[in-house]
XYZ file of C-alpha atoms in Angstrom:
572
model
C 0.000 0.000 0.000
C 1.374 3.429 -0.960
C 1.667 5.683 2.062
C -0.006 9.102 1.625
C 2.103 12.211 2.094
C 1.971 13.521 5.688
C 0.039 16.630 6.488
C 1.948 19.616 7.873
C -0.150 21.149 10.654
C 1.089 24.300 12.396
C 0.226 24.853 16.095
C -0.967 28.262 17.233
C 1.301 28.117 20.326
C 4.495 26.309 21.195
C 4.410 23.076 23.136
C 5.321 23.489 26.795
C 5.952 19.883 27.817
C 7.660 16.923 26.186
C 4.265 15.202 26.048
C 2.845 18.096 24.025
C 5.866 18.166 21.723
C 5.521 14.423 21.172
C 1.846 14.716 20.256
C 2.354 17.739 18.002
C 5.147 15.959 16.141
C 2.936 12.940 15.529
C 0.292 15.149 13.946
C 2.890 17.133 12.041
C 4.184 13.913 10.500
C 0.746 12.773 9.337
C -0.395 10.636 12.277
C -4.029 11.639 12.656
C -5.158 9.183 15.331
C -3.816 7.985 18.661
C -5.403 4.731 19.833
C -5.114 4.639 23.616
C -5.666 2.372 26.562
C -4.791 4.731 29.342
C -3.107 4.406 32.729
C -1.354 6.425 35.422
C 1.545 7.016 33.010
C -0.715 9.208 30.829
C -0.890 12.160 33.237
C 1.022 14.555 30.963
C -1.012 13.483 27.926
C -4.243 14.054 29.849
C -2.989 17.538 30.718
C -1.953 18.208 27.097
C -5.409 17.418 25.758
C -7.071 19.388 28.569
C -4.888 22.424 27.704
C -5.553 22.154 23.963
C -8.494 24.578 24.117
C -6.128 27.275 25.391
C -2.951 26.215 23.593
C -4.484 25.660 20.170
C -2.069 22.801 19.605
C -2.983 20.427 16.793
C -2.910 16.971 18.379
C -3.933 13.547 17.033
C -7.550 12.540 17.555
C -7.885 10.218 20.526
C -9.523 6.829 19.979
C -10.210 5.302 23.384
C -10.117 1.493 23.525
C -11.017 -0.582 26.563
C -8.505 -3.316 25.726
C -5.021 -3.309 24.219
C -5.798 -5.967 21.595
C -8.642 -3.729 20.464
C -6.354 -0.687 20.256
C -3.568 -2.301 18.206
C -5.911 -4.274 15.958
C -8.015 -1.164 15.287
C -4.811 0.622 14.295
C -4.025 -2.335 12.021
C -7.432 -2.020 10.370
C -7.143 1.756 10.010
C -3.894 1.308 8.085
C -5.692 -1.133 5.788
C -8.353 1.531 5.295
C -6.336 4.650 4.543
C -2.700 3.581 4.175
C -1.493 5.996 6.864
C 0.893 4.992 9.614
C -0.986 4.696 12.919
C 0.011 5.338 16.540
C -1.011 3.501 19.691
C -0.239 4.281 23.327
C -0.442 1.565 25.945
C -0.172 1.472 29.717
C 3.399 0.586 30.762
C 4.421 -3.056 31.044
C 1.004 -4.574 31.658
C -0.562 -2.852 28.672
C 2.320 -3.945 26.477
C 1.842 -7.519 27.656
C -1.823 -7.454 26.689
C -0.946 -6.133 23.229
C 1.700 -8.679 22.212
C -0.691 -10.930 20.231
C -1.962 -7.998 18.170
C 1.613 -6.780 17.635
C 2.467 -10.264 16.352
C -0.302 -9.938 13.747
C 0.866 -6.473 12.695
C 4.487 -7.604 12.428
C 3.790 -10.604 10.205
C 1.382 -8.481 8.120
C 4.013 -5.730 7.707
C 1.748 -3.036 9.096
C 3.518 0.197 10.158
C 2.329 1.108 13.640
C 4.141 3.299 16.136
C 3.523 1.539 19.433
C 4.238 3.696 22.428
C 3.875 2.812 26.072
C 4.396 4.626 29.270
C 7.178 3.431 31.496
C 6.967 3.096 35.252
C 8.396 6.293 36.769
C 12.173 6.132 37.045
C 12.425 8.061 40.299
C 10.918 7.233 43.653
C 10.552 10.875 44.722
C 11.685 14.472 44.215
C 10.749 14.880 40.540
C 7.563 15.820 38.748
C 6.150 12.504 37.576
C 7.950 10.408 40.204
C 6.239 7.412 41.763
C 3.071 8.203 43.663
C 1.145 4.909 43.657
C 1.998 1.379 44.887
C 1.788 -0.117 41.378
C 4.770 1.967 40.304
C 7.100 -0.484 41.995
C 5.498 -3.750 40.926
C 4.976 -2.736 37.287
C 8.599 -1.864 36.593
C 10.570 -4.352 34.507
C 14.285 -4.665 33.777
C 13.528 -4.785 30.052
C 9.963 -3.794 29.214
C 10.585 -3.816 25.461
C 11.976 -7.342 25.648
C 8.421 -8.702 25.562
C 8.063 -7.733 21.903
C 11.593 -7.051 20.675
C 11.455 -10.076 18.366
C 8.317 -8.674 16.710
C 9.145 -5.003 16.181
C 11.652 -3.483 13.780
C 13.038 -1.051 16.370
C 12.613 -0.267 20.032
C 13.838 2.650 22.078
C 13.231 4.531 25.315
C 12.904 8.289 25.276
C 15.642 9.282 27.721
C 15.440 13.046 27.453
C 12.923 15.419 25.983
C 15.630 17.292 24.079
C 15.419 14.838 21.167
C 11.750 13.883 21.241
C 11.152 15.234 17.713
C 14.105 13.318 16.294
C 12.993 10.118 18.048
C 9.502 10.362 16.551
C 10.968 10.903 13.084
C 13.333 7.964 13.513
C 10.505 5.679 14.632
C 8.210 6.590 11.745
C 11.018 6.340 9.197
C 11.858 2.784 10.261
C 8.207 1.718 10.475
C 7.532 2.825 6.889
C 10.708 1.480 5.284
C 10.060 -1.813 3.452
C 9.411 -4.349 4.658
C 7.197 -2.185 6.843
C 6.263 -3.097 10.388
C 5.612 -1.939 13.953
C 8.123 -0.098 16.113
C 8.074 0.425 19.876
C 8.888 3.480 21.981
C 8.652 3.613 25.764
C 8.041 6.962 27.449
C 8.997 7.489 31.113
C 6.541 9.632 32.993
C 9.133 12.134 34.264
C 10.482 12.687 30.740
C 6.993 13.352 29.354
C 6.351 15.864 32.146
C 9.568 17.774 31.496
C 9.722 21.198 29.853
C 10.473 21.727 26.190
C 13.112 24.327 25.457
C 12.622 24.177 21.693
C 9.896 22.483 19.714
C 10.886 23.738 16.267
C 10.953 20.733 13.964
C 13.624 19.991 11.430
C 12.835 19.015 7.888
C 10.714 15.884 7.584
C 12.725 12.819 6.562
C 12.335 11.963 2.894
C 9.843 9.089 2.462
C 11.746 5.835 1.911
C 11.619 4.555 -1.647
C 10.643 0.988 -2.470
C 13.073 -1.691 -3.602
C 13.222 -2.018 -7.395
C 14.217 -5.317 -9.003
C 17.577 -6.035 -10.580
C 17.081 -5.677 -14.377
C 19.110 -8.821 -15.075
C 16.903 -10.826 -12.707
C 13.746 -9.436 -14.351
C 15.100 -10.413 -17.766
C 15.827 -13.928 -16.530
C 12.330 -14.296 -15.069
C 10.777 -12.901 -18.259
C 12.696 -15.465 -20.322
C 11.369 -18.288 -18.152
C 7.781 -17.041 -18.320
C 7.862 -16.366 -22.060
C 8.988 -19.892 -22.971
C 6.973 -21.864 -20.390
C 4.181 -24.242 -21.292
C 2.351 -23.677 -17.991
C 3.610 -20.560 -16.195
C 2.022 -20.030 -12.787
C 2.005 -17.106 -10.368
C 1.286 -17.948 -6.718
C 0.204 -15.214 -4.327
C -1.947 -14.352 -1.364
C -0.578 -10.957 -0.387
C 0.227 -9.128 -3.642
C -2.935 -7.053 -3.236
C -1.636 -5.478 -0.033
C -0.681 -2.708 -2.426
C -3.901 -2.173 -4.373
C -1.963 -0.755 -7.311
C -0.582 -4.252 -7.884
C -3.995 -5.790 -8.610
C -4.613 -4.297 -12.092
C -0.942 -4.869 -12.964
C -1.163 -8.551 -12.040
C -4.395 -8.888 -14.028
C -2.764 -7.244 -17.061
C 0.352 -9.386 -16.824
C -1.647 -12.619 -16.783
C -4.080 -11.600 -19.520
C -1.530 -10.173 -21.964
C 1.015 -12.945 -21.656
C -1.034 -16.032 -20.852
C 0.069 -16.696 -17.264
C -2.137 -18.500 -14.752
C -2.451 -17.224 -11.188
C -3.512 -19.140 -8.098
C -4.315 -17.605 -4.712
C -3.538 -19.393 -1.457
C -3.466 -18.146 2.115
C -5.524 -15.237 0.809
C -5.319 -12.020 2.801
C -6.244 -9.528 0.073
C -7.960 -9.278 -3.291
C -4.880 -10.022 -5.397
C -6.479 -10.528 -8.799
C -10.170 -10.240 -9.719
C -11.929 -13.560 -9.131
C -13.492 -13.408 -12.596
C -10.127 -13.128 -14.357
C -10.013 -15.778 -17.127
C -6.556 -16.973 -16.022
C -7.525 -17.258 -12.348
C -6.652 -20.821 -11.349
C -8.604 -20.868 -8.091
C -7.588 -21.100 -4.468
C -6.117 -24.605 -4.151
C -2.466 -24.472 -5.122
C -2.161 -28.258 -5.024
C -4.521 -28.645 -7.986
C -2.286 -26.724 -10.421
C 1.228 -26.803 -8.946
C 2.058 -30.262 -10.400
C 1.345 -28.962 -13.926
C 3.423 -25.776 -13.779
C 6.875 -25.698 -15.370
C 7.593 -22.146 -14.106
C 6.355 -21.127 -10.656
C 6.710 -17.487 -9.584
C 5.807 -16.720 -5.961
C 4.742 -13.108 -5.359
C 5.459 -12.064 -1.769
C 3.913 -15.041 -0.012
C 5.352 -16.679 3.075
C 3.825 -20.147 2.593
C 3.097 -20.738 -1.115
C 2.631 -24.470 -0.516
C 2.773 -26.918 2.389
C 5.929 -28.914 1.751
C 4.615 -32.035 3.444
C 1.683 -32.332 1.047
C 2.636 -30.730 -2.283
C 5.564 -29.127 -4.041
C 6.601 -27.896 -7.495
C 7.701 -30.642 -9.830
C 11.433 -31.344 -9.961
C 12.019 -29.908 -13.435
C 10.100 -26.682 -12.733
C 11.817 -23.323 -12.338
C 10.844 -21.754 -9.005
C 11.208 -18.010 -8.404
C 10.592 -16.272 -5.077
C 9.895 -12.508 -5.166
C 9.055 -9.775 -2.677
C 10.499 -6.997 -0.520
C 11.827 -9.733 1.771
C 11.522 -12.873 -0.386
C 13.375 -15.063 2.122
C 11.160 -13.897 5.037
C 14.204 -13.303 7.166
C 12.217 -12.746 10.366
C 10.923 -16.331 10.198
C 13.310 -18.686 12.023
C 12.771 -21.451 9.440
C 11.474 -21.225 5.876
C 13.098 -23.473 3.289
C 10.720 -23.346 0.340
C 12.649 -24.049 -2.807
C 13.936 -21.213 -4.980
C 16.000 -21.211 -8.172
C 15.896 -17.425 -8.540
C 15.240 -14.942 -5.757
C 14.282 -11.349 -6.558
C 14.162 -8.691 -3.854
C 11.682 -6.042 -4.971
C 8.472 -4.247 -4.192
C 5.681 -6.249 -5.842
C 4.229 -3.318 -7.781
C 7.666 -2.311 -9.045
C 8.396 -5.901 -10.078
C 5.110 -6.301 -11.977
C 5.689 -3.027 -13.819
C 9.174 -4.094 -14.857
C 8.023 -7.602 -15.784
C 5.245 -6.340 -18.077
C 7.770 -4.173 -19.900
C 10.235 -7.040 -20.221
C 7.661 -9.538 -21.514
C 6.406 -7.002 -24.053
C 9.814 -7.346 -25.728
C 9.618 -11.136 -25.947
C 7.725 -13.543 -28.164
C 4.998 -15.380 -26.243
C 2.799 -18.150 -27.661
C -0.461 -16.314 -28.533
C -2.530 -19.483 -27.985
C -1.269 -20.055 -24.455
C -3.789 -17.809 -22.721
C -6.792 -19.561 -24.252
C -5.344 -22.998 -23.542
C -4.597 -22.206 -19.888
C -7.941 -20.488 -19.363
C -9.709 -23.712 -20.343
C -7.392 -25.725 -18.090
C -7.947 -23.633 -14.927
C -11.684 -22.852 -15.148
C -12.881 -25.881 -13.190
C -12.928 -24.153 -9.807
C -15.282 -21.480 -11.121
C -17.716 -24.073 -12.406
C -17.585 -25.883 -9.061
C -18.297 -22.591 -7.253
C -21.373 -22.002 -9.406
C -22.658 -25.488 -8.556
C -22.203 -24.905 -4.828
C -24.023 -21.565 -4.976
C -26.869 -23.213 -6.841
C -27.040 -26.145 -4.435
C -27.006 -23.908 -1.351
C -30.418 -22.405 -2.061
C -32.543 -24.972 -0.260
C -33.942 -23.961 3.096
C -33.908 -27.520 4.429
C -31.316 -28.753 6.909
C -28.844 -27.083 9.259
C -26.908 -23.957 8.382
C -23.468 -24.868 7.082
C -20.516 -22.600 6.313
C -21.231 -23.133 2.608
C -24.817 -21.934 3.067
C -23.611 -18.985 5.137
C -21.163 -18.017 2.376
C -23.888 -18.341 -0.263
C -26.200 -16.104 1.765
C -23.500 -13.460 2.240
C -22.689 -13.579 -1.470
C -26.371 -12.967 -2.215
C -26.798 -9.888 -0.004
C -23.327 -8.333 0.038
C -23.120 -4.937 -1.698
C -20.493 -4.957 -4.464
C -18.366 -2.336 -2.721
C -18.725 -3.712 0.824
C -15.517 -4.650 2.614
C -15.246 -8.064 4.286
C -12.766 -8.506 7.138
C -12.610 -12.244 7.656
C -11.425 -14.257 10.636
C -12.798 -17.725 9.937
C -15.605 -18.627 7.582
C -15.919 -16.158 4.668
C -14.390 -17.963 1.692
C -12.605 -15.833 -0.938
C -13.527 -18.516 -3.453
C -17.235 -18.274 -2.657
C -17.346 -14.483 -2.363
C -15.618 -14.010 -5.711
C -14.352 -10.489 -4.969
C -13.215 -8.391 -7.924
C -12.556 -4.957 -6.374
C -9.121 -4.346 -4.805
C -9.255 -3.638 -1.094
C -12.630 -5.284 -0.425
C -11.415 -8.466 1.277
C -8.969 -8.873 4.150
C -8.122 -12.266 5.610
C -6.586 -13.420 8.869
C -2.945 -12.328 9.305
C -0.349 -15.058 8.771
C 0.439 -15.240 12.486
C -3.184 -16.173 13.195
C -3.436 -14.371 16.520
C -7.157 -14.694 17.286
C -9.223 -11.644 18.129
C -7.969 -9.554 15.189
C -10.956 -9.543 12.828
C -13.580 -7.496 14.655
C -11.221 -4.725 15.875
C -9.594 -4.555 12.432
C -13.030 -4.114 10.839
C -13.714 -1.314 13.315
C -10.429 0.384 12.460
C -11.211 0.144 8.758
C -14.639 1.651 9.392
C -13.009 4.500 11.309
C -10.694 5.232 8.379
C -13.408 4.809 5.729
C -16.673 5.903 7.390
C -18.749 5.811 4.182
C -17.895 2.153 3.489
C -20.067 -0.795 4.486
C -17.770 -3.000 6.596
C -18.628 -6.601 7.448
C -16.691 -8.651 10.012
C -17.040 -12.425 9.491
C -15.973 -14.391 12.545
C -16.187 -17.696 14.286
C -17.359 -17.802 17.867
C -13.811 -18.474 19.090
C -12.374 -15.449 17.254
C -15.267 -13.318 18.493
C -14.633 -14.280 22.116
C -10.917 -13.567 21.734
C -11.758 -10.052 20.487
C -13.190 -9.025 23.886
C -16.634 -8.363 22.407
C -17.928 -6.188 25.238
C -15.009 -3.790 24.699
C -15.503 -3.892 20.929
C -19.210 -3.063 20.944
C -18.678 -0.345 23.549
C -16.064 1.220 21.237
C -18.450 0.946 18.263
C -20.983 2.978 20.212
C -18.415 5.477 21.501
C -16.821 6.121 18.111
C -19.966 5.702 15.964
C -18.740 2.702 13.966
C -21.641 0.916 12.213
C -19.883 -2.395 11.593
C -21.916 -5.484 10.682
C -20.626 -8.528 12.569
C -21.649 -12.027 11.462
C -20.664 -14.781 13.885
C -20.682 -18.424 12.816
C -21.456 -20.125 16.120
C -20.651 -23.843 16.278
C -19.379 -23.996 19.872
C -15.996 -25.478 19.026
C -12.553 -24.656 17.731
C -12.511 -26.388 14.386
C -8.790 -25.788 13.848
C -7.927 -27.603 17.085
C -9.966 -30.693 16.214
C -8.905 -30.821 12.555
C -5.231 -30.478 13.490
C -5.473 -33.588 15.641
C -7.300 -35.594 12.989
C -4.779 -34.567 10.304
C -1.892 -35.778 12.419
C -3.683 -38.912 13.627
C -6.226 -39.841 10.913
C -6.652 -43.308 12.419
C -6.345 -42.161 16.017
C -8.748 -42.015 18.913
C -9.732 -38.367 18.361
C -10.752 -39.121 14.770
C -12.931 -42.053 15.762
C -14.377 -40.561 18.953
C -18.133 -39.864 18.815
C -17.669 -36.494 20.502
C -15.383 -33.520 20.126
C -12.240 -33.406 22.195
C -12.764 -31.342 25.365
C -9.776 -29.266 24.187
C -11.807 -28.129 21.164
C -15.129 -27.375 22.863
C -16.580 -23.918 23.418
C -20.052 -24.836 24.659
C -22.275 -23.530 26.008
C -22.267 -20.710 23.470
C -23.363 -17.346 24.902
C -26.152 -15.375 23.289
C -23.776 -13.145 21.369
C -26.503 -10.776 20.158
C -26.729 -9.435 23.699
C -23.254 -7.890 23.417
C -24.429 -5.676 20.552
C -27.711 -4.841 22.242
C -25.924 -3.859 25.464
C -24.152 -1.070 23.583
C -27.133 0.149 21.589
C -26.694 -2.008 18.492
C -28.968 -4.452 16.742
C -28.582 -8.071 17.814
C -30.158 -10.950 15.878
C -29.957 -14.705 16.359
C -30.534 -17.116 13.459
C -31.106 -20.850 13.834
C -32.947 -21.747 10.603
C -31.865 -21.428 6.976
C -34.989 -19.532 5.981
C -34.185 -16.844 8.566
C -30.656 -16.082 7.413
C -31.023 -13.877 4.316
C -33.796 -11.716 5.869
C -31.677 -11.275 9.003
C -28.630 -10.236 6.983
C -30.727 -7.801 4.956
C -32.170 -6.255 8.115
C -28.698 -5.938 9.628
C -27.376 -4.266 6.473
C -30.225 -1.731 6.590
C -29.329 -1.009 10.201
C -25.660 -0.259 9.504
C -26.306 1.606 6.243
C -29.453 3.592 7.026
C -29.464 3.915 10.805
C -25.635 4.001 11.143
C -25.812 1.618 14.080
C -23.640 -1.444 14.580
C -25.353 -4.797 14.183
C -24.558 -8.423 14.954
C -26.057 -11.568 13.467
C -25.364 -14.677 15.552
C -25.772 -17.689 13.240
C -26.059 -21.186 14.686
C -23.961 -23.320 12.319
C -23.417 -27.021 11.990
């Protein structure tokens, strides 16, 4: 995603404290929102916002969140919505601890977030901001940042207010340099309370450019693709930069290259593209003689499928080796470090200079169309109102009622294959780290960034519980976020049970008449009550005939009444 240019706001008065200078610099550098879960370390920030009426200082808008996972995941979703770097402030060590799962998701998704946290006061007495509550002893750690150092690109502690502006610039510069990711800054209370002797900013750092591919490597890849019988592109994340989607579609159409999506987290190529080979890499990988992976951490599961031995395998991306992963040994015969959009642009130009079999596109289109025909059959079959509600029926119902421009943020059941999205930026899937509780807050953050968009969060009951739903719905009411939440309630963790049966297909868990107690979530709460408790619409659906009308009513609620709504669907 291309980062927008920062705005340059000018305060009407100078900042008086380090806290004010910190906040002004965030706004000056284009950070419009500060997601907060406050604590005793926020005293100087509280004072800064209280003084704003008199000071006229331009500070980021505060987005209060009643849980740290909510705060960081909302920031994650806001970046998906508007492409701007986001800022979060957490409460010392304990707030940081609560946020680690969400930081994990942001790190593996390469989302630039400036995470800040207060630090327990350094001094026990005799300074403004020194310890004045019993928790200030117990909350101090020897290395607070150590909890998430493996996940962030940079961590630092603001030691003196004299360089607060430079520290903010350094943090944002690192967060937005590819591969992007979160950074962490801890802020001692005494330092924030200190006076500012000069708050005049220097020149803003030049935005970091993206990595462009080596021309010789592009030429080599173009040669392979031009002469292949079955060239195949594999991706799941190329659409993180929406500019890449039309380029990928053009590349495949013009030069007869098939594309398969796996581990889908974005709309990477329109689902109706004639060279779209579906969402099951194992069905086409054995046929491909050239396999080009576009910025995807797990293009295939090595224990179950792999490229054929005589195929040429190329791995591409801003970090094609995924160097922050301790182990990743997927085969590569050519590795190209490059921004995906820059690579596609260069590759189109290179292939335009080569001779490509003009019949290849038609031949491959016929070969890869089977998944689309199967999808049509499923949608047709899932029209009966008899029987229990299945995930297939739920997907068919959502496909029927979903507005074309609605955004789906999925953490479980919404199938990219069934939804058939064609518009870039209208589907977001679970981050590769899989830290549960991301989907609903991310949908809320997207709604905050794009208030005119219809945003639908599709969750399982486990993911919904992990999201701290009471905190989420309270924040929807507080910040006027009319998100539609659809929960597939089956009272178990399907991933836990299926993992056991995959490992032990002939084992006791596979043959047991009941679910493992480790996979059970019953009794399921009445989730609609969470929405109702915060002024939203809550509906419960147990019969197939009820589902489409309930979804239509919920959509009217979020679109016309601008209230959040939840549909709790009892699924088989």
